[in-house]
Amino acid sequence: MDNKPLFHFSLPGMDFNEDYEEPDAISSPPRPSSPPPIDTPPNEFLQTICDPNSAILEDTSDDDAEFVIHEKRAPPMKIDEKVWGTLVHMRAAYSRLSIAEFLNGLFTSEDSELKKASGQFYAGSAHLNEMELWWNACGGETDQAMADWVMEKAAAICAREASHLTDRAFDGPHFEDAKALRLPATKISVKAVDEFQVKALGSVYDRVTPNLQRILRAVTTPPPGSEAKRNREFGRTMITSMALNLRSQKTNYHQAIMSLIFWDNRLPKRIVQMLNEFGISSSHAYQIKGIKALSKSVQDLARAAANDIAKIKMLPYDNFNWMSRAWETSATHKSQSHDQVAALLVILPTPDGTDAKTVTSIAQFKEKRSSGRHSIPPRQALAEIIPSRTDEAILRLPPNDPICALHLIVPQSMWLVYELLVVC
DNA sequence: GGCGGAGCACCTCAAATCTG
DNA sequence: CAGATTTGAGGTGCTCCGCC
């Protein structure tokens, strides 16, 4: 029978004697009272460590007490020496037990004492240190087998995070966050659109998917010295939204808003469908339902504002000649720049010290007329109706500023336009 | 089992292209 | 050049399927 040991090790100047005879496993040798020197020949060393008949261990002469008192204490053993001694013992006592088998036995055993020992090992997070050592010793990311193992575990961690927001949201720790990431087409409203912020969404992802974000940051952060002008946070947020949407189409908050943006910019249906496949946008059908819901939400707001006695309303209805690039948004025309007859509901701010009822009171105008409103000198009257310097400054706003178009309709000398709702 | 998103077929309409 | 035909895009309704 081949009794060749399963492992072989050596230190400088030392090696095992192949002719060494293995002692009985049940008679483990006692620990030597002093460390064996590294460069001791193997036979002597093994005798020192393992031989119960060793001269050191057998020294039971009457001089013991004197020896303990007068002998200088042996210097502490180095780690190498202790490890070496342990390996020697293992080989001597259990020549067929490999280190891998030993570790497996220690960490998978059901024996209470062994579990206690392995638990102490975990308690100090020593296993993380060992894993770091093994990672470096094997070549880190250049070792394919090691990288495969690590990535498999990392993928499982990221999948678990995603699961807590999608298929296992109900049972997970982020149920409320998962609900906030779902936006049914029929629930799209002005409030939902107004509240959407990529930055805020990114913060939510940082909180509920920290490990996935760690990986995305590592991948998307450019190397030092290269181009760094772009803000990667928005892209990482989009990537996360895409990943979650591809896992579950119910997680669609970002995609829903994207589909509205695409609709507003007249992106063709087939492109929307393509981007839906990619997980960037909701489907075309969702777009249509969403716009319907959004239009209803806008109308509800307009009705509420129109019936609010605390607001000052103005309802211009005319053929508006929109300035170039002054976009009008409506449910039926998307964003267009055109001239057309339209009705606008304009909510004007209430001046300080008064209220809507007083400002819009007919009696107020009658009072002004009766007090000689038309008796002021013509020159003064003209000065009051022509644009002031402030008016002119506002009228010189950039042509693509929609406020500019509004000021053409509502003279600045009256009130600033506070809110505009388009009634479709 | 209900809800909601996606897929699909089908419709309408307008622009582009063909044909006599 | 005018009418016919084709093409392509937007929109709708039904069905399937995943999630809760």
Short mmCIF file of C-alpha atoms (C1' of nucleotides) in Angstrom, two decimals:
data_model
loop_
_atom_site.label_atom_id
_atom_site.label_comp_id
_atom_site.label_asym_id
_atom_site.label_seq_id
_atom_site.Cartn_x
_atom_site.Cartn_y
_atom_site.Cartn_z
CA MET A 1 0.00 0.00 0.00
CA ASP A 2 1.28 3.43 -0.94
CA ASN A 3 1.77 5.53 2.15
CA LYS A 4 3.05 8.58 0.31
CA PRO A 5 1.87 11.74 2.08
CA LEU A 6 -0.84 13.87 0.41
CA PHE A 7 1.16 17.06 0.88
CA HIS A 8 4.79 17.94 0.78
CA PHE A 9 6.41 21.00 2.23
CA SER A 10 9.86 22.24 3.05
CA LEU A 11 11.64 25.18 4.59
CA PRO A 12 15.14 26.40 3.84
CA GLY A 13 17.60 23.80 4.89
CA MET A 14 14.91 21.32 5.86
CA ASP A 15 13.05 18.49 4.27
CA PHE A 16 11.31 15.34 5.31
CA ASN A 17 13.08 12.11 5.51
CA GLU A 18 11.11 9.74 3.31
CA ASP A 19 12.08 6.90 5.58
CA TYR A 20 10.45 8.51 8.57
CA GLU A 21 7.96 6.24 10.28
CA GLU A 22 4.58 7.65 11.15
CA PRO A 23 3.73 7.26 14.82
CA ASP A 24 0.27 6.28 16.05
CA ALA A 25 -2.25 9.05 15.57
CA ILE A 26 -3.63 8.66 19.06
CA SER A 27 -0.35 9.51 20.68
CA SER A 28 0.09 13.12 19.72
CA PRO A 29 3.46 14.43 20.83
CA PRO A 30 3.53 17.21 23.42
CA ARG A 31 4.53 20.74 22.44
CA PRO A 32 8.27 21.25 22.80
CA SER A 33 9.39 23.62 25.51
CA SER A 34 11.53 25.59 23.09
CA PRO A 35 11.12 26.33 19.38
CA PRO A 36 13.08 24.26 16.94
CA PRO A 37 15.58 26.30 14.98
CA ILE A 38 14.62 26.73 11.36
CA ASP A 39 17.89 25.39 10.03
CA THR A 40 17.89 22.29 12.16
CA PRO A 41 18.28 19.12 10.11
CA PRO A 42 14.92 17.43 9.55
CA ASN A 43 15.55 14.28 11.49
CA GLU A 44 16.61 16.10 14.60
CA PHE A 45 13.75 18.52 14.31
CA LEU A 46 11.18 15.82 13.88
CA GLN A 47 12.59 14.03 16.84
CA THR A 48 12.33 17.21 18.87
CA ILE A 49 8.73 17.86 17.83
CA CYS A 50 7.26 14.43 17.67
CA ASP A 51 9.28 11.92 19.61
CA PRO A 52 7.79 11.24 23.05
CA ASN A 53 11.17 9.91 24.00
CA SER A 54 12.86 13.13 23.16
CA ALA A 55 15.61 14.06 25.59
CA ILE A 56 14.02 17.43 26.27
CA LEU A 57 10.66 15.99 27.15
CA GLU A 58 12.11 13.14 29.05
CA ASP A 59 14.20 15.31 31.25
CA THR A 60 12.56 14.49 34.59
CA SER A 61 15.68 14.64 36.70
CA ASP A 62 15.71 16.10 40.18
CA ASP A 63 17.16 19.26 38.78
CA ASP A 64 13.71 20.24 37.39
CA ALA A 65 12.92 22.88 39.97
CA GLU A 66 16.33 24.41 39.63
CA PHE A 67 15.99 24.25 35.87
CA VAL A 68 12.68 26.15 35.90
CA ILE A 69 14.04 28.84 38.16
CA HIS A 70 17.40 29.42 36.60
CA GLU A 71 16.88 28.59 32.92
CA LYS A 72 16.28 31.68 30.78
CA ARG A 73 12.80 31.72 29.31
CA ALA A 74 12.74 30.59 25.71
CA PRO A 75 12.05 33.39 23.20
CA PRO A 76 8.48 33.39 21.76
CA MET A 77 8.05 31.22 18.70
CA LYS A 78 7.66 32.94 15.39
CA ILE A 79 4.49 32.37 13.38
CA ASP A 80 6.49 30.48 10.78
CA GLU A 81 7.78 28.20 13.43
CA LYS A 82 4.35 27.56 14.91
CA VAL A 83 2.88 26.85 11.51
CA TRP A 84 5.77 24.65 10.71
CA GLY A 85 5.32 22.76 13.93
CA THR A 86 1.60 22.30 13.23
CA LEU A 87 2.28 20.98 9.75
CA VAL A 88 4.86 18.64 11.08
CA HIS A 89 2.42 17.37 13.62
CA MET A 90 -0.27 16.94 11.00
CA ARG A 91 2.02 15.00 8.81
CA ALA A 92 3.29 12.94 11.66
CA ALA A 93 -0.11 12.20 13.13
CA TYR A 94 -2.44 12.25 10.07
CA SER A 95 -0.34 11.84 6.98
CA ARG A 96 -3.41 11.42 4.76
CA LEU A 97 -5.14 14.58 5.95
CA SER A 98 -4.62 17.42 3.50
CA ILE A 99 -4.94 21.06 4.52
CA ALA A 100 -8.04 21.38 2.34
CA GLU A 101 -9.64 18.43 4.09
CA PHE A 102 -8.72 19.86 7.45
CA LEU A 103 -10.35 23.22 6.64
CA ASN A 104 -13.42 21.53 5.17
CA GLY A 105 -13.77 19.47 8.27
CA LEU A 106 -13.37 22.46 10.53
CA PHE A 107 -15.95 24.65 8.78
CA THR A 108 -18.55 22.07 7.77
CA SER A 109 -18.54 19.83 10.82
CA GLU A 110 -21.70 19.46 12.90
CA ASP A 111 -19.63 18.70 15.96
CA SER A 112 -20.35 21.33 18.58
CA GLU A 113 -16.74 21.80 19.61
CA LEU A 114 -15.57 22.20 16.05
CA LYS A 115 -18.42 24.60 15.30
CA LYS A 116 -17.38 26.61 18.30
CA ALA A 117 -13.82 26.76 17.02
CA SER A 118 -14.86 27.82 13.53
CA GLY A 119 -17.29 30.36 15.01
CA GLN A 120 -14.44 32.02 16.85
CA PHE A 121 -12.61 32.24 13.56
CA TYR A 122 -15.55 34.02 11.89
CA ALA A 123 -16.16 36.29 14.86
CA GLY A 124 -12.95 38.18 14.27
CA SER A 125 -13.59 38.46 10.53
CA ALA A 126 -10.39 36.52 10.09
CA HIS A 127 -11.96 34.79 7.10
CA LEU A 128 -12.01 38.09 5.21
CA ASN A 129 -8.30 38.51 5.79
CA GLU A 130 -7.68 34.98 4.55
CA MET A 131 -9.82 35.56 1.46
CA GLU A 132 -7.79 38.69 0.70
CA LEU A 133 -4.60 36.67 1.04
CA TRP A 134 -5.89 33.94 -1.25
CA TRP A 135 -7.12 36.53 -3.76
CA ASN A 136 -3.69 38.16 -3.92
CA ALA A 137 -1.78 34.88 -3.85
CA CYS A 138 -3.75 33.55 -6.82
CA GLY A 139 -3.16 36.65 -8.91
CA GLY A 140 -6.39 38.54 -8.14
CA GLU A 141 -8.47 39.52 -11.13
CA THR A 142 -5.98 37.88 -13.50
CA ASP A 143 -6.86 34.46 -12.13
CA GLN A 144 -9.90 33.45 -14.19
CA ALA A 145 -11.16 30.79 -11.83
CA MET A 146 -10.93 33.15 -8.88
CA ALA A 147 -12.58 35.99 -10.86
CA ASP A 148 -15.39 33.66 -11.93
CA TRP A 149 -16.05 32.71 -8.33
CA VAL A 150 -16.02 36.29 -7.11
CA MET A 151 -18.27 37.53 -9.91
CA GLU A 152 -20.70 34.71 -9.37
CA LYS A 153 -21.08 35.83 -5.77
CA ALA A 154 -21.23 39.51 -6.75
CA ALA A 155 -23.90 38.77 -9.35
CA ALA A 156 -25.95 36.94 -6.74
CA ILE A 157 -25.66 39.92 -4.39
CA CYS A 158 -26.80 42.35 -7.10
CA ALA A 159 -29.62 40.04 -8.15
CA ARG A 160 -30.81 39.96 -4.56
CA GLU A 161 -30.87 43.74 -4.44
CA ALA A 162 -32.85 43.88 -7.67
CA SER A 163 -35.16 41.18 -6.41
CA HIS A 164 -36.05 43.29 -3.38
CA LEU A 165 -37.34 45.96 -5.75
CA THR A 166 -39.10 43.69 -8.25
CA ASP A 167 -40.30 40.11 -7.90
CA ARG A 168 -39.71 39.88 -4.14
CA ALA A 169 -40.58 43.49 -3.35
CA PHE A 170 -43.54 42.53 -1.20
CA ASP A 171 -41.35 40.45 1.11
CA GLY A 172 -38.26 42.63 0.95
CA PRO A 173 -36.99 45.56 3.04
CA HIS A 174 -37.68 48.17 0.34
CA PHE A 175 -41.36 47.68 -0.36
CA GLU A 176 -42.17 51.40 -0.19
CA ASP A 177 -39.25 52.26 -2.49
CA ALA A 178 -40.36 49.55 -4.91
CA LYS A 179 -43.87 50.99 -4.97
CA ALA A 180 -42.49 54.46 -5.71
CA LEU A 181 -40.61 53.05 -8.70
CA ARG A 182 -43.84 51.85 -10.32
CA LEU A 183 -46.00 54.24 -12.28
CA PRO A 184 -49.05 52.79 -14.06
CA ALA A 185 -50.02 54.64 -17.23
CA THR A 186 -53.40 55.51 -15.78
CA LYS A 187 -51.77 57.12 -12.73
CA ILE A 188 -49.55 59.58 -14.61
CA SER A 189 -50.26 63.10 -13.39
CA VAL A 190 -48.81 66.60 -13.41
CA LYS A 191 -47.54 65.95 -9.90
CA ALA A 192 -45.79 62.73 -10.92
CA VAL A 193 -44.06 64.48 -13.82
CA ASP A 194 -43.13 67.53 -11.74
CA GLU A 195 -41.66 65.41 -8.96
CA PHE A 196 -39.39 63.36 -11.20
CA GLN A 197 -35.72 64.14 -10.73
CA VAL A 198 -32.91 61.95 -12.00
CA LYS A 199 -30.71 63.04 -9.10
CA ALA A 200 -33.31 62.02 -6.52
CA LEU A 201 -33.83 58.72 -8.30
CA GLY A 202 -30.09 58.15 -8.21
CA SER A 203 -30.08 58.74 -4.46
CA VAL A 204 -32.77 56.10 -4.05
CA TYR A 205 -30.73 53.64 -6.10
CA ASP A 206 -27.64 54.43 -4.00
CA ARG A 207 -29.61 53.53 -0.90
CA VAL A 208 -31.42 50.40 -2.07
CA THR A 209 -28.86 48.95 -4.51
CA PRO A 210 -25.49 49.91 -2.96
CA ASN A 211 -23.60 46.91 -4.33
CA LEU A 212 -24.87 47.28 -7.88
CA GLN A 213 -23.93 50.98 -7.71
CA ARG A 214 -20.46 50.05 -6.52
CA ILE A 215 -19.95 47.89 -9.59
CA LEU A 216 -21.43 50.51 -11.93
CA ARG A 217 -19.22 53.22 -10.47
CA ALA A 218 -16.15 51.05 -10.88
CA VAL A 219 -17.01 50.41 -14.52
CA THR A 220 -18.13 53.90 -15.53
CA THR A 221 -15.53 56.01 -13.71
CA PRO A 222 -12.92 57.02 -16.26
CA PRO A 223 -9.26 56.29 -15.50
CA PRO A 224 -7.27 59.18 -14.00
CA GLY A 225 -6.24 61.77 -16.53
CA SER A 226 -8.82 60.91 -19.13
CA GLU A 227 -11.98 62.77 -20.04
CA ALA A 228 -14.02 63.56 -16.94
CA LYS A 229 -16.32 66.39 -17.97
CA ARG A 230 -19.51 64.40 -18.19
CA ASN A 231 -21.59 63.65 -15.12
CA ARG A 232 -21.76 59.86 -14.91
CA GLU A 233 -24.41 59.87 -12.19
CA PHE A 234 -27.29 60.31 -14.64
CA GLY A 235 -25.99 57.51 -16.81
CA ARG A 236 -25.60 55.19 -13.83
CA THR A 237 -29.15 56.01 -12.79
CA MET A 238 -30.40 55.19 -16.29
CA ILE A 239 -28.44 51.94 -16.35
CA THR A 240 -29.95 50.94 -13.01
CA SER A 241 -33.44 51.84 -14.23
CA MET A 242 -32.87 49.79 -17.37
CA ALA A 243 -31.66 46.80 -15.38
CA LEU A 244 -34.64 46.89 -13.04
CA ASN A 245 -37.09 47.38 -15.91
CA LEU A 246 -35.61 44.49 -17.85
CA ARG A 247 -36.06 42.35 -14.76
CA SER A 248 -39.63 43.52 -14.18
CA GLN A 249 -41.66 45.71 -16.50
CA LYS A 250 -43.58 46.98 -13.50
CA THR A 251 -40.52 48.90 -12.33
CA ASN A 252 -41.01 51.62 -14.90
CA TYR A 253 -40.83 55.06 -13.25
CA HIS A 254 -37.81 56.25 -15.22
CA GLN A 255 -39.03 54.61 -18.43
CA ALA A 256 -42.46 56.23 -18.08
CA ILE A 257 -40.94 59.71 -17.87
CA MET A 258 -38.60 58.92 -20.75
CA SER A 259 -41.57 57.87 -22.89
CA LEU A 260 -43.27 61.21 -22.15
CA ILE A 261 -40.12 63.07 -23.16
CA PHE A 262 -39.96 61.03 -26.35
CA TRP A 263 -43.62 61.70 -27.05
CA ASP A 264 -43.10 65.43 -26.46
CA ASN A 265 -40.27 65.40 -28.98
CA ARG A 266 -42.21 63.36 -31.53
CA LEU A 267 -39.96 60.33 -31.50
CA PRO A 268 -41.32 57.81 -34.03
CA LYS A 269 -43.29 54.89 -32.72
CA ARG A 270 -40.83 52.30 -33.94
CA ILE A 271 -37.93 54.03 -32.20
CA VAL A 272 -39.97 54.10 -29.00
CA GLN A 273 -40.62 50.38 -29.42
CA MET A 274 -36.93 49.76 -29.99
CA LEU A 275 -36.00 51.73 -26.87
CA ASN A 276 -38.66 49.80 -25.00
CA GLU A 277 -36.86 46.60 -25.95
CA PHE A 278 -33.66 48.09 -24.58
CA GLY A 279 -35.39 49.00 -21.32
CA ILE A 280 -34.96 52.74 -21.85
CA SER A 281 -38.58 53.67 -22.47
CA SER A 282 -42.05 52.34 -21.76
CA SER A 283 -43.99 50.94 -24.71
CA HIS A 284 -45.78 52.96 -27.31
CA ALA A 285 -49.14 51.80 -25.95
CA TYR A 286 -48.07 52.98 -22.49
CA GLN A 287 -47.16 56.36 -23.99
CA ILE A 288 -50.65 56.86 -25.37
CA LYS A 289 -52.39 55.83 -22.17
CA GLY A 290 -49.99 57.95 -20.16
CA ILE A 291 -50.65 61.05 -22.23
CA LYS A 292 -54.37 60.55 -21.81
CA ALA A 293 -53.98 60.32 -18.06
CA LEU A 294 -51.66 63.35 -18.00
CA SER A 295 -54.12 65.39 -20.08
CA LYS A 296 -56.91 64.51 -17.68
CA SER A 297 -54.71 65.53 -14.75
CA VAL A 298 -54.00 68.89 -16.42
CA GLN A 299 -57.68 69.46 -17.05
CA ASP A 300 -58.53 68.61 -13.44
CA LEU A 301 -55.97 71.17 -12.27
CA ALA A 302 -57.32 73.78 -14.68
CA ARG A 303 -60.87 73.18 -13.49
CA ALA A 304 -59.84 73.43 -9.87
CA ALA A 305 -57.97 76.66 -10.55
CA ALA A 306 -60.84 78.11 -12.57
CA ASN A 307 -63.26 77.45 -9.72
CA ASP A 308 -60.96 78.78 -7.00
CA ILE A 309 -62.34 82.12 -5.82
CA ALA A 310 -58.99 82.95 -4.21
CA LYS A 311 -57.25 83.08 -7.62
CA ILE A 312 -57.31 85.84 -10.19
CA LYS A 313 -58.16 84.28 -13.54
CA MET A 314 -57.80 85.51 -17.09
CA LEU A 315 -59.12 83.62 -20.07
CA PRO A 316 -57.71 85.00 -23.31
CA TYR A 317 -59.27 83.41 -26.35
CA ASP A 318 -57.80 84.59 -29.60
CA ASN A 319 -55.67 83.82 -32.59
CA PHE A 320 -52.28 83.73 -30.94
CA ASN A 321 -49.30 84.45 -33.14
CA TRP A 322 -46.64 82.52 -31.31
CA MET A 323 -43.12 83.71 -31.59
CA SER A 324 -40.56 81.50 -33.25
CA ARG A 325 -39.65 78.46 -31.13
CA ALA A 326 -42.31 79.27 -28.53
CA TRP A 327 -43.63 75.76 -28.09
CA GLU A 328 -47.18 74.97 -27.23
CA THR A 329 -47.80 71.66 -25.54
CA SER A 330 -51.14 69.96 -25.81
CA ALA A 331 -52.44 66.43 -25.72
CA THR A 332 -53.38 66.46 -29.38
CA HIS A 333 -50.59 68.49 -30.93
CA LYS A 334 -47.56 67.53 -28.83
CA SER A 335 -45.02 70.34 -28.77
CA GLN A 336 -45.59 72.58 -31.73
CA SER A 337 -44.80 76.10 -32.73
CA HIS A 338 -47.70 77.43 -34.71
CA ASP A 339 -50.31 80.13 -34.92
CA GLN A 340 -53.77 79.12 -33.89
CA VAL A 341 -56.91 80.07 -32.09
CA ALA A 342 -56.70 78.86 -28.53
CA ALA A 343 -58.14 79.45 -25.12
CA LEU A 344 -55.67 79.89 -22.29
CA LEU A 345 -56.40 79.89 -18.61
CA VAL A 346 -53.95 82.27 -16.97
CA ILE A 347 -53.71 82.44 -13.18
CA LEU A 348 -52.36 85.80 -12.11
CA PRO A 349 -50.63 86.47 -8.78
CA THR A 350 -52.63 88.41 -6.24
CA PRO A 351 -50.91 91.72 -5.35
CA ASP A 352 -49.84 92.14 -1.75
CA GLY A 353 -52.34 93.78 0.55
CA THR A 354 -55.41 92.84 -1.43
CA ASP A 355 -57.31 89.78 -2.59
CA ALA A 356 -58.78 88.37 -5.75
CA LYS A 357 -62.27 89.52 -4.98
CA THR A 358 -61.19 93.14 -4.55
CA VAL A 359 -58.91 93.15 -7.59
CA THR A 360 -61.56 91.72 -9.87
CA SER A 361 -64.42 93.72 -8.39
CA ILE A 362 -66.50 95.50 -11.05
CA ALA A 363 -67.41 98.13 -8.49
CA GLN A 364 -63.74 99.06 -8.24
CA PHE A 365 -63.65 99.99 -11.92
CA LYS A 366 -66.90 101.92 -11.67
CA GLU A 367 -65.46 103.80 -8.76
CA LYS A 368 -62.34 104.71 -10.69
CA ARG A 369 -64.42 105.87 -13.65
CA SER A 370 -66.63 108.00 -11.48
CA SER A 371 -63.61 109.57 -9.80
CA GLY A 372 -62.43 111.05 -13.03
CA ARG A 373 -60.33 108.22 -14.51
CA HIS A 374 -60.74 109.69 -17.99
CA SER A 375 -60.15 113.24 -17.00
CA ILE A 376 -56.35 112.89 -16.68
CA PRO A 377 -54.32 114.83 -19.24
CA PRO A 378 -53.76 112.92 -22.51
CA ARG A 379 -49.94 113.02 -22.16
CA GLN A 380 -50.11 111.43 -18.71
CA ALA A 381 -52.59 108.83 -19.87
CA LEU A 382 -50.28 107.90 -22.75
CA ALA A 383 -47.34 107.55 -20.39
CA GLU A 384 -49.28 105.09 -18.31
CA ILE A 385 -50.07 102.67 -21.11
CA ILE A 386 -46.81 102.57 -23.08
CA PRO A 387 -44.23 99.97 -21.95
CA SER A 388 -41.84 101.04 -19.21
CA ARG A 389 -38.10 100.26 -19.15
CA THR A 390 -38.87 97.15 -17.12
CA ASP A 391 -41.44 96.08 -19.69
CA GLU A 392 -38.94 96.56 -22.49
CA ALA A 393 -36.28 94.53 -20.68
CA ILE A 394 -38.69 91.64 -20.30
CA LEU A 395 -39.81 91.90 -23.92
CA ARG A 396 -36.16 91.43 -24.92
CA LEU A 397 -36.07 87.94 -23.39
CA PRO A 398 -34.61 85.27 -25.68
CA PRO A 399 -37.09 84.25 -28.37
CA ASN A 400 -37.20 80.66 -27.13
CA ASP A 401 -38.34 81.71 -23.69
CA PRO A 402 -42.03 80.84 -23.44
CA ILE A 403 -42.50 83.55 -20.82
CA CYS A 404 -41.60 86.05 -23.52
CA ALA A 405 -44.56 84.94 -25.61
CA LEU A 406 -46.82 85.13 -22.60
CA HIS A 407 -45.74 88.69 -21.87
CA LEU A 408 -46.81 89.69 -25.32
CA ILE A 409 -50.28 88.59 -24.37
CA VAL A 410 -50.39 89.83 -20.79
CA PRO A 411 -48.89 93.32 -20.47
CA GLN A 412 -46.21 93.53 -17.86
CA SER A 413 -47.73 96.71 -16.57
CA MET A 414 -50.57 94.58 -15.22
CA TRP A 415 -49.14 91.59 -13.35
CA LEU A 416 -46.56 88.98 -13.92
CA VAL A 417 -47.88 85.76 -15.28
CA TYR A 418 -47.71 83.31 -12.45
CA GLU A 419 -49.07 80.13 -13.85
CA LEU A 420 -50.25 79.00 -17.22
CA LEU A 421 -52.44 76.02 -17.82
CA VAL A 422 -53.40 75.13 -21.33
CA VAL A 423 -56.96 73.90 -21.66
CA CYS A 424 -57.14 71.33 -24.38
"C1'" DG B 1 -58.02 36.25 -9.36
"C1'" DG B 2 -57.25 41.18 -10.40
"C1'" DC B 3 -54.31 44.61 -12.25
"C1'" DG B 4 -51.37 46.49 -15.48
"C1'" DG B 5 -47.71 46.45 -19.14
"C1'" DA B 6 -46.45 44.54 -23.56
"C1'" DG B 7 -47.42 42.33 -27.93
"C1'" DC B 8 -50.04 42.09 -31.83
"C1'" DA B 9 -53.42 42.80 -35.40
"C1'" DC B 10 -55.91 46.07 -37.47
"C1'" DC B 11 -57.59 50.60 -38.60
"C1'" DT B 12 -57.06 55.50 -40.38
"C1'" DC B 13 -54.68 58.99 -42.59
"C1'" DA B 14 -51.26 61.45 -45.06
"C1'" DA B 15 -47.17 61.59 -47.71
"C1'" DA B 16 -44.54 59.43 -51.26
"C1'" DT B 17 -44.39 57.06 -55.40
"C1'" DC B 18 -46.12 55.11 -59.58
"C1'" DT B 19 -48.62 55.19 -63.89
"C1'" DG B 20 -51.11 56.47 -67.86
"C1'" DC C 1 -50.09 66.39 -64.27
"C1'" DA C 2 -53.79 64.08 -62.02
"C1'" DG C 3 -55.47 60.05 -60.11
"C1'" DA C 4 -54.25 55.49 -58.25
"C1'" DT C 5 -51.47 52.88 -55.42
"C1'" DT C 6 -48.05 52.05 -51.95
"C1'" DT C 7 -45.80 53.01 -47.80
"C1'" DG C 8 -45.29 54.30 -43.24
"C1'" DA C 9 -46.64 56.21 -38.97
"C1'" DG C 10 -49.99 57.01 -35.26
"C1'" DG C 11 -53.67 55.16 -32.70
"C1'" DT C 12 -56.99 51.48 -30.71
"C1'" DG C 13 -58.66 47.31 -28.78
"C1'" DC C 14 -57.98 42.64 -27.56
"C1'" DT C 15 -55.16 39.07 -25.45
"C1'" DC C 16 -51.33 37.18 -22.94
"C1'" DC C 17 -48.61 37.03 -19.05
"C1'" DG C 18 -46.15 38.43 -14.85
"C1'" DC C 19 -46.68 40.21 -10.31
"C1'" DC C 20 -49.07 40.79 -6.00
#
